[in-house]
Amino acid sequence: MTKTITTKVRPIRKLFIIDSHDIGTFEKVISKISTDIEFIFNIFLINDENIFSDINKEFVKRHNIDIVLNLSVLENKIIEDNFLIESITPNDDTTKIERFVTYFYSISNLPSAFSKYNDTTKDKILYSNKYERGNYISAMSSINFGLLNEEPKKLSSNSVFENIKFISCETIQTIKENIFDKESHYSRIHNIVNPFSTGYGSSIYEIDYSHPEHFKKDIYIFVSSLNDLEGIIYFWNMRASNPSKEFFWFPEESIKDMNSVLTDEMIFIVTNENLENKIKNCSLKNKILVLDKLYFYSTATSWNLYEHTQTLNIQNRGDFSISHPIEKSFSTFGIGGACIIEISGLKNFFYPTHSKIGELFKVGKENSSFPERFTHLNNKKLSKYYLDFNPFEMQDLYVQIKLPIFKEVVEFLFDYKNLKLKSTKKTFILEQLINSIGGLYEVNQLCDERVFKLIEIMTPTVQTKKMITSLNASLDHDKANETIGNELNMSNIQFKPIISEYSNIKSEIKDENIIQTLYNKKFLLRGKSFNCSHCSSYIWLPFENINRVNYCDTCNNEVQIPVNKDGNDKYRINQLLINAYHQGQLSTLFLLNFFTENTFFTLDFLSNQEIFKQGNKKAHTDLDLIIKIGNRIGFAECKSTSTFSKRQIDDLLDIGRSIKCDFYMLSCLKNKDDIEILETIKYIETKNINKPVFIFTKEVLFKPKSVNFYKYFEVEANKFKQGPVLLAR
């Protein structure tokens, strides 16, 4: 199948987690990443009681982080489960910090389109040559201008920066003269080769975390003491989130020295009132804001000039290779640090973010000897660690990936939580039903209210005393139907099918085209029905099975088809529809039809899955439907004419929390005003669920196009939908 994909070469985006007050580790990290082309876009979080707050999770998500480098006492598994990104503890060997750095001096190539936007001409670039603990001038220079421990002229030879004049900024006077010219800072050197970024805005599918009043213009000076790690990291993360803003960091100890370059319009930002009072005592007239909350925008798109779009013949599963032209890479002479090859454009990448899901896209035991070479799936893009430059010849960059199918991904998500999935007989009934109608996008032919009523009328009901007494009185209607269906499948119950004439069917359906479709698809069978003249058994003979000589199935005697005086043929529905009705699969089909009619970019599903805890032979619970729309996964409980028990709701919510599904669905064929539906809504409201629980009733199941489902994922009043959502036309 021909598909268009986009590949991009870009730096590795990193999150560092360090323990509270561990200023030494922060300084160590700054030193090790000093030559990273995106030095200031590496973000930090402190291991404190708020590390896994909702705002921190969203902050990390918006920065599209590839890997977490954990330098704290936190367990990596806890970090992965909260931030949904692979976390490793750096060592001095295979996972040392330097292995995740894209060196600025490795960039020796500029794509041809680059000349339209910028060039590498700069009069000067200022940097700090050391980060000296306790020295506020050194700290101020390193954090604002950027740190380079090695001689930059030597480093930058043979790179696109070789003609730039690097100037060491180590005096307060040099700082004062250049602090507000941020484009001359080494920390902004990425702007030379990445001249524009897009996406710093807001989306209707994201909560707005930008400040409603500030950071539109003006110069903002973040102030903290030299040893205030929280204050320094707050500035660092704010600058990374707002790179175009005029943000600068002043150590508290530098205020008096910097007084001569301050203007009254500049705004100070501190993280506590104690520091606010100290600044006020300096007799400054500047406005002071006390802030400690992060403010940021949507995920930015950058390094666009290093993109390449191509058309490939790709199957929906299996292994294949992708190349990225060396002309659109960082280096043409094969020497440099690690980078990311980012691949986008395939529906196969539309999955929720998960710390380990990228493993499914690796080929075999790829890079088992190199644990740092991760593969991360996020935001519908696959990012692969790359460090395979050839220093002896110019050649394109190649990566291999594998495309898993939906079932493999879902099984992985459950297996990660020590849960196993198993298909049931109902799974295959639904598959047969869909295949018989012509595929998933043809099921609307069965999902008509008139057709459903016809199926109800023409489905035999069990009235034998033996069967009724065999059912547990505690079973609800759908469970009883399911039990009956199981007995039917095992031929434990046999009864006379319901036969009807065309006139009766037409009076129910009122549309000859629908009747013809049901007949063409062999859901509606046409034939002769009569009783055996020998044993009085009921005989049904479909037209295609009528022979010159016919026999009774019960007594095996030859029978004669009686003359039908009124000339009418007889009709019945096929056994597959009967089984689907008794097994509750029509209600599942109606919910599937809702999503096919709403035309989502991607739609995948698994039906009727039993869930087992590891080592248990008895099912823990079950899910009627696991569905993926776009990159969101939802879990569903489907009913026909009954509603949902509290236990069923609890089981659905519990398994959803464990797997981190994006939404829940409760679907039944009752009216939206039914008292049982209202009671279900009230019960869900008591569960304090932070994801939407969509309730589907007959009003929307039989008219699915009347609902814009995606609007329920939009932010409203800066909040997402949570708890019960009764869908309405």
C-alpha positions in Angstrom: 0.0 0.0 0.0 1.4 3.4 -1.0 1.7 5.8 1.9 3.3 9.2 2.4 5.5 9.7 5.4 7.7 12.5 6.7 11.1 12.0 8.4 12.9 14.6 10.4 16.3 14.9 12.0 16.3 16.8 15.3 18.0 16.9 18.7 17.0 14.7 21.6 14.6 16.3 24.0 15.4 15.4 27.7 13.8 15.8 31.1 16.1 15.7 34.1 14.7 14.8 37.5 16.9 15.8 40.5 16.3 15.7 44.2 15.3 18.9 46.1 18.2 21.2 47.1 20.6 19.1 45.0 22.3 22.1 43.4 25.4 20.1 42.8 23.7 17.7 40.5 22.1 20.6 38.6 25.5 22.1 38.0 26.9 18.7 36.9 24.1 18.3 34.4 24.6 21.9 33.0 28.2 21.1 32.5 27.5 17.8 30.7 24.9 19.2 28.3 26.8 22.4 27.7 27.5 21.5 24.0 23.9 20.5 23.3 22.5 22.5 20.3 19.2 22.8 22.3 21.0 23.5 25.6 18.1 25.6 27.0 15.3 23.3 25.9 16.4 20.5 28.3 13.9 20.8 31.1 14.2 20.0 34.8 11.8 18.8 37.6 12.5 18.6 41.2 11.6 15.4 43.2 9.1 16.9 45.7 5.5 16.4 46.7 4.3 18.1 43.5 6.4 16.3 40.9 3.5 14.3 39.5 0.9 17.1 39.6 -1.4 17.5 36.6 0.4 20.7 35.5 3.8 19.0 35.6 2.5 16.1 33.6 1.0 18.5 31.0 4.2 20.6 31.0 6.3 17.5 30.2 3.8 16.4 27.5 3.9 19.8 25.7 7.7 19.7 25.5 7.4 16.4 23.6 10.1 14.8 25.7 11.9 11.7 24.3 13.7 10.4 27.4 13.8 11.0 31.2 17.2 11.0 32.8 16.5 10.3 36.4 19.2 11.6 38.9 16.9 11.4 41.9 16.0 8.7 44.4 12.7 8.1 42.6 12.2 4.7 41.0 12.2 4.8 37.2 8.9 2.7 37.0 7.1 5.3 39.0 8.3 8.1 36.7 7.4 6.1 33.7 3.8 5.4 34.9 3.2 9.1 35.6 5.0 10.8 32.7 4.5 7.9 30.2 8.1 8.3 29.0 10.9 5.8 29.4 13.1 6.8 32.3 16.7 5.7 32.9 19.3 6.4 35.5 22.5 7.7 33.8 25.8 6.0 34.5 29.3 6.5 33.3 29.0 3.9 30.5 26.2 3.2 28.0 23.7 5.6 29.5 25.9 8.5 30.4 24.3 11.9 29.9 26.6 12.7 27.0 25.1 9.9 24.9 21.9 11.9 24.7 23.5 15.2 23.6 23.3 16.5 20.0 26.5 18.5 19.8 26.3 21.9 18.3 29.7 21.5 16.6 28.4 18.3 14.8 26.1 20.4 12.6 28.1 20.7 9.4 25.3 20.8 7.0 22.5 23.2 6.1 19.6 22.1 3.9 19.2 24.0 0.6 16.0 25.6 1.7 17.9 27.2 4.6 19.1 30.2 2.6 15.5 31.5 2.3 15.2 32.0 6.0 18.6 32.8 7.6 22.3 32.5 7.5 25.1 31.7 9.9 26.5 35.2 10.0 26.9 36.5 13.5 29.2 39.3 14.8 29.7 37.5 18.1 28.4 34.8 20.4 28.9 35.2 24.1 29.3 32.3 26.5 30.6 31.4 30.0 33.6 29.2 30.3 32.9 27.9 33.7 30.1 27.4 36.3 31.8 28.2 39.6 29.8 27.4 42.7 29.2 30.4 44.9 30.2 32.9 42.3 27.1 34.8 41.2 28.9 36.3 38.2 29.8 32.9 36.9 26.4 31.5 37.6 24.6 34.4 36.0 26.8 34.1 32.9 26.4 30.4 32.6 22.6 30.3 33.0 21.9 33.3 30.8 24.6 33.1 28.1 25.2 29.4 28.2 28.2 27.3 29.3 31.1 26.0 27.3 33.8 24.1 29.1 36.0 23.7 26.0 37.5 26.1 23.6 34.6 26.9 21.2 36.9 27.9 18.3 38.4 24.5 18.3 35.0 22.8 18.8 33.3 24.7 16.0 35.9 24.1 13.3 34.4 22.2 10.3 30.9 23.1 11.5 28.5 25.7 10.2 29.6 27.9 13.2 33.4 28.0 12.3 33.3 31.7 11.3 31.5 32.9 14.4 33.4 34.9 16.9 33.0 33.4 20.4 33.6 35.7 23.3 33.9 34.6 26.9 31.7 36.6 29.2 33.2 36.5 32.7 32.9 40.0 34.1 30.0 41.9 35.5 30.6 44.7 33.0 30.4 42.3 30.0 27.2 40.9 31.4 25.7 44.3 31.8 26.6 45.3 28.2 25.1 42.1 26.6 22.6 40.6 29.0 19.5 41.9 27.1 20.8 41.0 23.7 19.6 37.4 23.9 20.3 36.6 20.3 24.0 37.1 21.0 23.9 34.4 23.7 25.5 31.0 23.1 22.4 29.5 24.7 20.4 30.7 21.6 22.8 29.3 19.1 20.1 26.9 17.9 18.3 29.8 16.3 21.0 30.1 13.7 20.3 26.6 12.3 16.7 26.4 13.4 15.5 29.8 12.4 11.8 29.4 13.1 9.4 27.3 15.2 5.7 27.1 15.0 3.0 26.0 17.4 3.4 28.3 20.4 -0.3 28.9 20.7 -3.4 27.1 22.0 -5.6 24.3 20.9 -9.3 23.5 21.5 -8.1 20.0 22.7 -5.7 21.4 25.3 -6.1 23.3 28.5 -4.7 26.8 28.2 -1.7 27.2 30.6 -0.6 30.6 29.4 -0.8 33.6 31.7 -3.9 35.6 31.0 -2.1 39.0 31.6 1.6 38.7 31.5 4.4 37.6 29.1 2.9 39.3 26.1 5.8 41.7 25.9 8.2 43.6 28.3 11.3 42.3 29.9 11.0 39.9 32.8 13.8 39.3 35.3 13.6 36.2 37.4 15.3 36.6 40.7 16.5 33.9 43.1 19.5 33.2 45.3 22.5 31.2 44.1 21.5 28.2 46.1 17.8 28.4 45.4 17.5 25.4 43.1 13.7 25.8 42.8 14.0 29.4 41.7 16.7 28.7 39.2 14.8 25.7 37.7 11.6 27.8 37.6 13.4 30.3 35.4 14.9 27.6 33.3 11.6 25.9 32.5 9.8 29.1 31.9 12.5 30.1 29.4 12.3 26.7 27.7 8.5 27.1 27.4 8.6 30.7 26.1 11.8 31.0 24.1 10.8 34.1 22.2 10.1 36.0 25.4 12.5 38.4 27.0 13.3 36.3 30.1 16.5 36.7 32.1 17.8 35.4 35.4 19.5 37.6 38.0 21.0 36.1 41.2 19.7 38.0 44.2 23.3 38.9 44.9 23.6 40.7 41.6 20.8 43.2 41.9 22.9 46.1 43.1 25.6 45.5 40.5 23.0 45.4 37.7 21.0 48.4 38.9 22.5 50.7 36.3 21.0 48.6 33.4 17.5 48.3 34.9 14.6 50.4 33.7 11.3 51.0 35.6 9.4 49.1 32.9 11.2 45.8 33.6 9.2 43.3 35.7 10.7 41.2 38.4 9.5 37.7 39.1 10.2 35.9 42.4 8.9 32.6 43.8 8.3 33.7 47.4 7.3 36.8 49.3 10.5 36.8 51.4 12.5 37.6 48.2 9.9 40.1 47.1 10.5 42.1 50.3 14.3 42.0 49.8 13.9 43.5 46.3 11.6 46.2 47.6 14.3 47.1 50.1 16.6 47.9 47.2 14.5 51.0 46.5 13.5 49.8 43.0 10.3 51.0 41.4 9.8 47.9 39.3 6.7 45.8 39.4 7.2 42.5 41.3 5.3 39.4 40.6 5.3 36.4 43.0 4.9 33.3 40.8 5.7 29.7 41.1 3.3 28.2 38.6 4.5 27.1 35.2 3.0 28.9 32.2 3.3 27.4 28.7 1.7 26.9 25.3 1.0 24.1 22.8 3.8 21.8 21.6 6.0 23.7 19.2 7.1 22.3 15.8 10.8 23.0 15.0 13.7 21.8 12.9 11.3 21.9 9.9 14.1 22.5 7.4 15.5 19.1 8.2 12.2 17.4 7.2 11.9 15.1 4.2 8.6 13.8 2.7 8.5 10.6 0.7 6.1 8.0 -0.7 6.7 4.4 0.2 5.0 1.0 -0.4 4.2 0.0 3.2 2.0 -2.9 4.5 -0.1 -2.4 7.6 2.1 -4.7 9.6 5.6 -6.2 9.5 9.1 -4.7 9.1 10.3 -2.1 6.7 13.2 0.3 6.2 13.1 4.1 6.0 15.8 6.4 4.7 16.4 10.0 5.4 18.6 11.9 2.9 22.0 13.0 4.2 21.4 16.4 2.5 18.7 17.0 5.2 20.7 15.8 8.1 23.0 17.6 10.6 26.3 16.2 9.4 27.7 15.1 6.0 31.1 13.9 7.2 29.9 11.3 9.7 31.1 12.8 13.0 28.6 14.0 15.6 26.5 13.2 18.6 23.2 11.4 18.9 20.0 12.7 17.4 16.5 11.7 16.8 15.0 10.5 13.5 11.3 11.4 13.8 8.8 9.6 11.6 5.2 10.8 11.1 2.3 10.4 8.7 1.2 6.8 9.4 -2.0 5.8 11.0 -0.1 3.1 12.7 1.4 5.7 15.1 -2.0 6.8 16.3 -1.9 5.5 19.9 -1.9 7.0 23.4 1.5 7.8 24.8 3.1 5.0 26.9 6.6 4.7 28.3 7.2 1.3 26.7 4.9 1.2 23.6 7.8 2.1 21.4 9.3 -1.3 22.0 6.6 -2.8 19.7 8.0 -0.8 16.8 11.5 -2.2 17.2 12.7 -4.9 14.8 13.6 -8.1 16.7 16.1 -7.5 19.6 17.2 -4.2 18.0 20.1 -2.5 19.8 19.9 -4.9 22.8 23.5 -4.1 23.5 22.8 -0.4 23.5 20.1 0.4 26.1 20.3 4.1 25.4 18.9 3.6 21.9 15.2 4.0 22.7 12.2 4.2 20.4 9.4 6.5 21.7 5.9 6.9 20.4 4.3 10.2 21.2 1.8 12.7 19.7 1.3 10.4 16.6 5.0 10.4 15.8 7.7 7.7 16.2 11.1 9.0 17.5 14.1 6.7 17.2 17.5 7.4 18.8 20.1 7.5 16.1 23.9 7.3 16.3 25.1 5.4 13.2 27.0 8.0 11.3 29.7 6.7 8.9 32.9 8.8 9.0 34.2 7.3 5.7 31.5 8.1 3.2 28.4 10.1 2.7 25.3 8.0 2.9 21.7 8.4 3.8 20.4 7.7 7.3 18.5 4.4 7.6 16.2 3.0 10.3 14.1 -0.1 10.5 10.8 -0.2 12.2 8.0 -2.7 12.7 4.3 -2.0 12.5 2.3 -3.8 15.1 -1.5 -4.4 14.6 -4.0 -3.0 17.0 -4.5 -6.3 18.8 -0.8 -6.6 19.6 -0.8 -3.0 21.0 -3.8 -3.6 23.2 -2.4 -6.9 24.5 0.8 -5.1 25.3 -1.0 -2.5 27.3 -2.8 -5.1 29.4 0.3 -7.3 29.7 2.2 -4.3 31.1 -0.3 -4.4 34.0 -0.1 -8.2 34.4 -3.4 -8.8 32.7 -4.3 -11.1 29.9 -6.9 -10.9 27.2 -8.9 -13.8 25.7 -11.4 -13.7 22.9 -14.8 -15.4 23.4 -17.4 -17.1 21.2 -19.2 -13.7 21.0 -16.1 -12.3 19.4 -16.5 -14.6 16.4 -20.2 -14.1 16.2 -19.7 -10.3 15.8 -16.9 -10.9 13.3 -19.2 -13.2 11.2 -21.9 -10.6 11.4 -19.7 -7.8 10.1 -18.2 -10.0 7.4 -21.6 -11.2 6.2 -22.9 -7.6 5.8 -19.8 -6.7 3.7 -17.4 -5.1 6.2 -17.4 -2.6 9.1 -18.4 0.3 7.0 -21.5 -1.5 5.7 -23.0 -2.4 9.1 -25.3 0.6 9.0 -27.6 -1.6 6.8 -28.4 -3.6 10.0 -28.3 -0.7 12.4 -31.8 0.6 11.5 -34.4 0.7 14.2 -37.0 -0.9 11.9 -34.6 -3.7 11.2 -33.9 -4.2 14.9 -37.6 -4.4 15.6 -38.0 -7.0 12.8 -35.2 -9.1 14.3 -36.8 -8.9 17.7 -40.2 -10.0 16.3 -38.7 -12.8 14.3 -36.2 -14.2 16.9 -37.7 -17.2 18.6 -38.1 -16.9 22.4 -37.6 -19.8 24.8 -40.7 -20.6 26.7 -40.0 -24.1 28.0 -40.3 -24.5 31.7 -37.1 -26.4 32.0 -35.1 -23.5 30.4 -36.7 -20.8 32.5 -36.1 -22.6 35.7 -32.5 -23.3 34.7 -31.8 -19.5 34.7 -30.7 -17.9 37.9 -33.4 -15.5 39.1 -30.7 -12.9 39.7 -29.6 -12.7 36.1 -30.6 -9.5 34.3 -32.4 -9.6 31.0 -29.2 -9.4 28.9 -27.4 -12.0 30.9 -30.4 -14.3 30.6 -30.4 -13.8 26.9 -26.7 -14.6 26.8 -27.2 -17.8 28.7 -30.0 -18.8 26.4 -27.8 -18.0 23.4 -25.1 -20.3 24.8 -27.6 -23.1 25.2 -28.8 -22.6 21.6 -25.2 -22.7 20.2 -24.7 -26.0 22.0 -28.0 -27.3 20.5 -29.3 -27.9 24.1 -32.5 -26.0 23.1 -34.4 -26.4 19.8 -37.6 -24.7 18.9 -39.7 -23.7 15.9 -38.3 -20.6 14.1 -40.7 -17.7 13.6 -42.0 -17.6 10.0 -43.5 -14.6 8.4 -45.0 -13.5 5.1 -43.7 -10.7 3.0 -46.7 -8.5 3.7 -46.0 -8.7 7.4 -42.3 -7.8 6.9 -43.1 -4.9 4.7 -45.6 -3.5 7.2 -42.8 -3.5 9.8 -39.9 -2.3 7.6 -41.9 -0.1 5.1 -38.9 0.1 2.8 -38.5 -2.4 0.0 -34.8 -1.5 -0.5 -34.0 -2.5 3.1 -35.9 -5.8 2.7 -34.0 -6.5 -0.6 -30.7 -5.8 1.1 -31.4 -8.2 3.9 -32.4 -10.8 1.4 -29.3 -10.2 -0.8 -27.0 -10.6 2.2 -28.9 -13.8 3.2 -30.0 -12.3 6.6 -33.6 -12.8 5.4 -34.2 -16.3 4.1 -37.0 -17.2 1.7 -38.6 -20.7 1.4 -41.4 -23.0 2.2 -42.7 -24.1 5.6 -45.1 -26.9 6.5 -45.6 -29.8 8.9 -44.4 -33.3 8.0 -47.4 -35.5 7.0 -45.7 -38.5 8.7 -44.5 -37.2 12.1 -46.0 -33.7 12.2 -42.5 -32.2 12.7 -42.0 -28.6 11.5 -40.1 -28.4 8.2 -38.4 -25.4 6.7 -37.1 -25.6 3.2 -35.1 -22.7 1.8 -35.5 -22.2 -1.9 -31.9 -23.0 -2.7 -32.3 -26.4 -0.9 -35.5 -27.6 -2.6 -34.9 -30.7 -4.6 -37.0 -32.9 -6.8 -37.4 -35.3 -3.8 -37.3 -33.8 -0.3 -37.1 -35.5 3.1 -38.1 -34.7 6.7 -35.1 -34.0 8.9 -36.8 -35.7 11.9 -38.2 -39.0 10.5 -36.3 -39.1 7.2 -39.4 -39.9 5.2 -40.1 -38.4 1.8 -42.3 -35.4 2.0 -44.4 -33.5 -0.6 -44.4 -29.7 -0.6 -48.1 -28.8 -0.2 -49.8 -26.5 -2.6 -49.8 -23.0 -1.1 -53.3 -21.8 -1.9 -52.5 -18.1 -1.4 -49.3 -18.4 -3.4 -47.2 -16.6 -0.8 -43.6 -17.6 0.1 -42.5 -17.7 3.7 -39.6 -15.8 5.3 -37.4 -16.1 8.4 -34.1 -14.6 9.6 -30.9 -16.6 9.5 -29.4 -18.3 12.6 -26.5 -15.9 12.7 -28.9 -13.0 13.5 -30.7 -15.1 16.0 -27.4 -16.0 17.8 -26.2 -12.3 17.6 -29.5 -11.2 19.2 -29.3 -13.7 22.0 -25.6 -13.0 22.6 -26.1 -9.3 22.8 -24.0 -8.6 19.8 -26.5 -6.4 18.0 -26.1 -3.7 20.7 -22.3 -3.9 20.3 -22.8 -3.6 16.5 -24.9 -0.5 17.0 -22.2 1.2 19.0 -19.6 0.3 16.4 -21.8 1.7 13.7 -22.0 5.0 15.7 -18.2 5.4 15.2 -18.2 4.3 11.6 -20.9 6.8 10.8 -19.0 9.7 12.5 -16.0 9.1 10.2 -12.9 9.2 12.4 -9.4 9.3 10.8 -8.5 6.0 12.4 -10.9 3.3 13.8 -9.8 0.0 15.3 -11.5 -2.3 17.8 -11.5 -5.6 19.7 -14.8 -7.1 20.9 -15.8 -9.3 23.7 -12.6 -9.8 25.6 -12.3 -11.6 28.9 -9.6 -10.3 31.2 -7.6 -12.5 33.4 -5.2 -11.6 36.2 -1.8 -13.2 35.7 -1.9 -16.8 36.9 -5.7 -17.0 37.3 -7.8 -19.3 35.2 -11.1 -17.5 36.1 -11.8 -14.3 34.3 -11.5 -11.2 36.4 -13.9 -9.2 34.3 -14.7 -8.6 30.6 -15.0 -5.8 28.1 -17.7 -5.7 25.4 -15.7 -3.3 23.2 -12.2 -1.8 23.1 -12.1 0.9 20.5 -9.6 3.3 19.2 -10.6 6.6 17.5 -7.7 8.7 16.4 -5.1 8.1 19.2 -7.7 7.7 21.9 -8.7 4.3 23.4 -12.0 3.7 25.0 -13.7 0.8 26.9 -17.3 -0.1 26.5 -20.1 -2.0 28.2 -23.0 -2.8 25.9 -26.6 -3.8 26.7 -29.7 -4.4 24.7 -32.8 -3.5 26.7 -31.5 -3.5 30.3 -29.1 -1.1 31.9 -25.9 -1.5 34.0 -25.4 -2.9 37.4 -23.2 -1.1 39.9 -20.7 -3.9 39.7 -20.5 -3.7 35.9 -19.8 0.1 36.1 -17.2 -0.4 38.8 -15.4 -3.1 36.9 -15.4 -0.9 33.7 -14.0 2.1 35.6 -11.4 0.0 37.5 -9.9 -1.6 34.4 -9.9 1.8 32.6 -7.9 3.4 35.4 -5.4 0.6 35.4 -4.8 0.7 31.6 -5.2 4.5 31.5 -7.9 4.5 28.8 -9.1 7.9 27.5 -12.8 7.5 27.8 -15.6 5.0 28.8 -18.8 4.0 27.1 -22.1 2.7 28.4 -24.4 1.7 25.6 -28.0 0.4 25.7 -31.2 0.7 23.7 -33.3 2.4 26.3 -34.6 6.0 26.0 -32.4 8.7 27.4 -35.2 9.7 29.8 -35.6 6.2 31.2 -35.4 6.2 35.0 -32.6 3.5 34.9 -30.5 5.7 32.7 -30.9 8.6 35.2 -29.9 6.4 38.1 -26.8 5.2 36.2 -25.8 8.9 35.7 -26.3 9.6 39.4 -24.1 6.6 40.3 -21.3 7.6 38.0 -21.3 11.1 39.5 -20.4 9.5 42.8 -17.3 7.9 41.4 -15.1 11.0 41.0 -13.8 9.9 37.6 -11.5 12.3 35.7 -12.3 10.9 32.2 -15.6 11.2 30.3 -18.1 8.3 30.6 -20.3 8.5 27.5 -23.8 7.1 27.8 -25.3 6.0 24.5 -29.1 5.5 24.2 -31.4 4.5 21.3 -31.8 8.2 20.3 -28.2 8.4 19.1 -27.5 4.7 18.3 -30.2 4.7 15.7 -29.2 8.2 14.4 -25.5 8.3 14.9 -24.8 11.1 12.4 -26.7 13.5 14.6 -23.9 13.7 17.1 -20.5 15.4 16.8 -18.6 13.1 19.1 -15.2 14.8 18.9 -16.6 18.1 20.4 -16.8 16.3 23.7 -13.0 16.1 23.8 -12.7 19.9 23.4 -11.8 22.1 26.3 -14.8 24.1 27.7 -14.2 26.8 30.3 -10.6 25.5 30.3 -11.7 22.1 31.5 -12.1 18.7 29.9 -15.4 16.7 30.1 -15.4 14.5 33.1 -17.8 12.0 34.5 -21.1 11.0 32.9 -21.9 12.6 29.5 -25.4 11.7 28.1 -25.1 12.0 24.4 -28.0 13.8 22.7 -29.1 14.6 19.2 
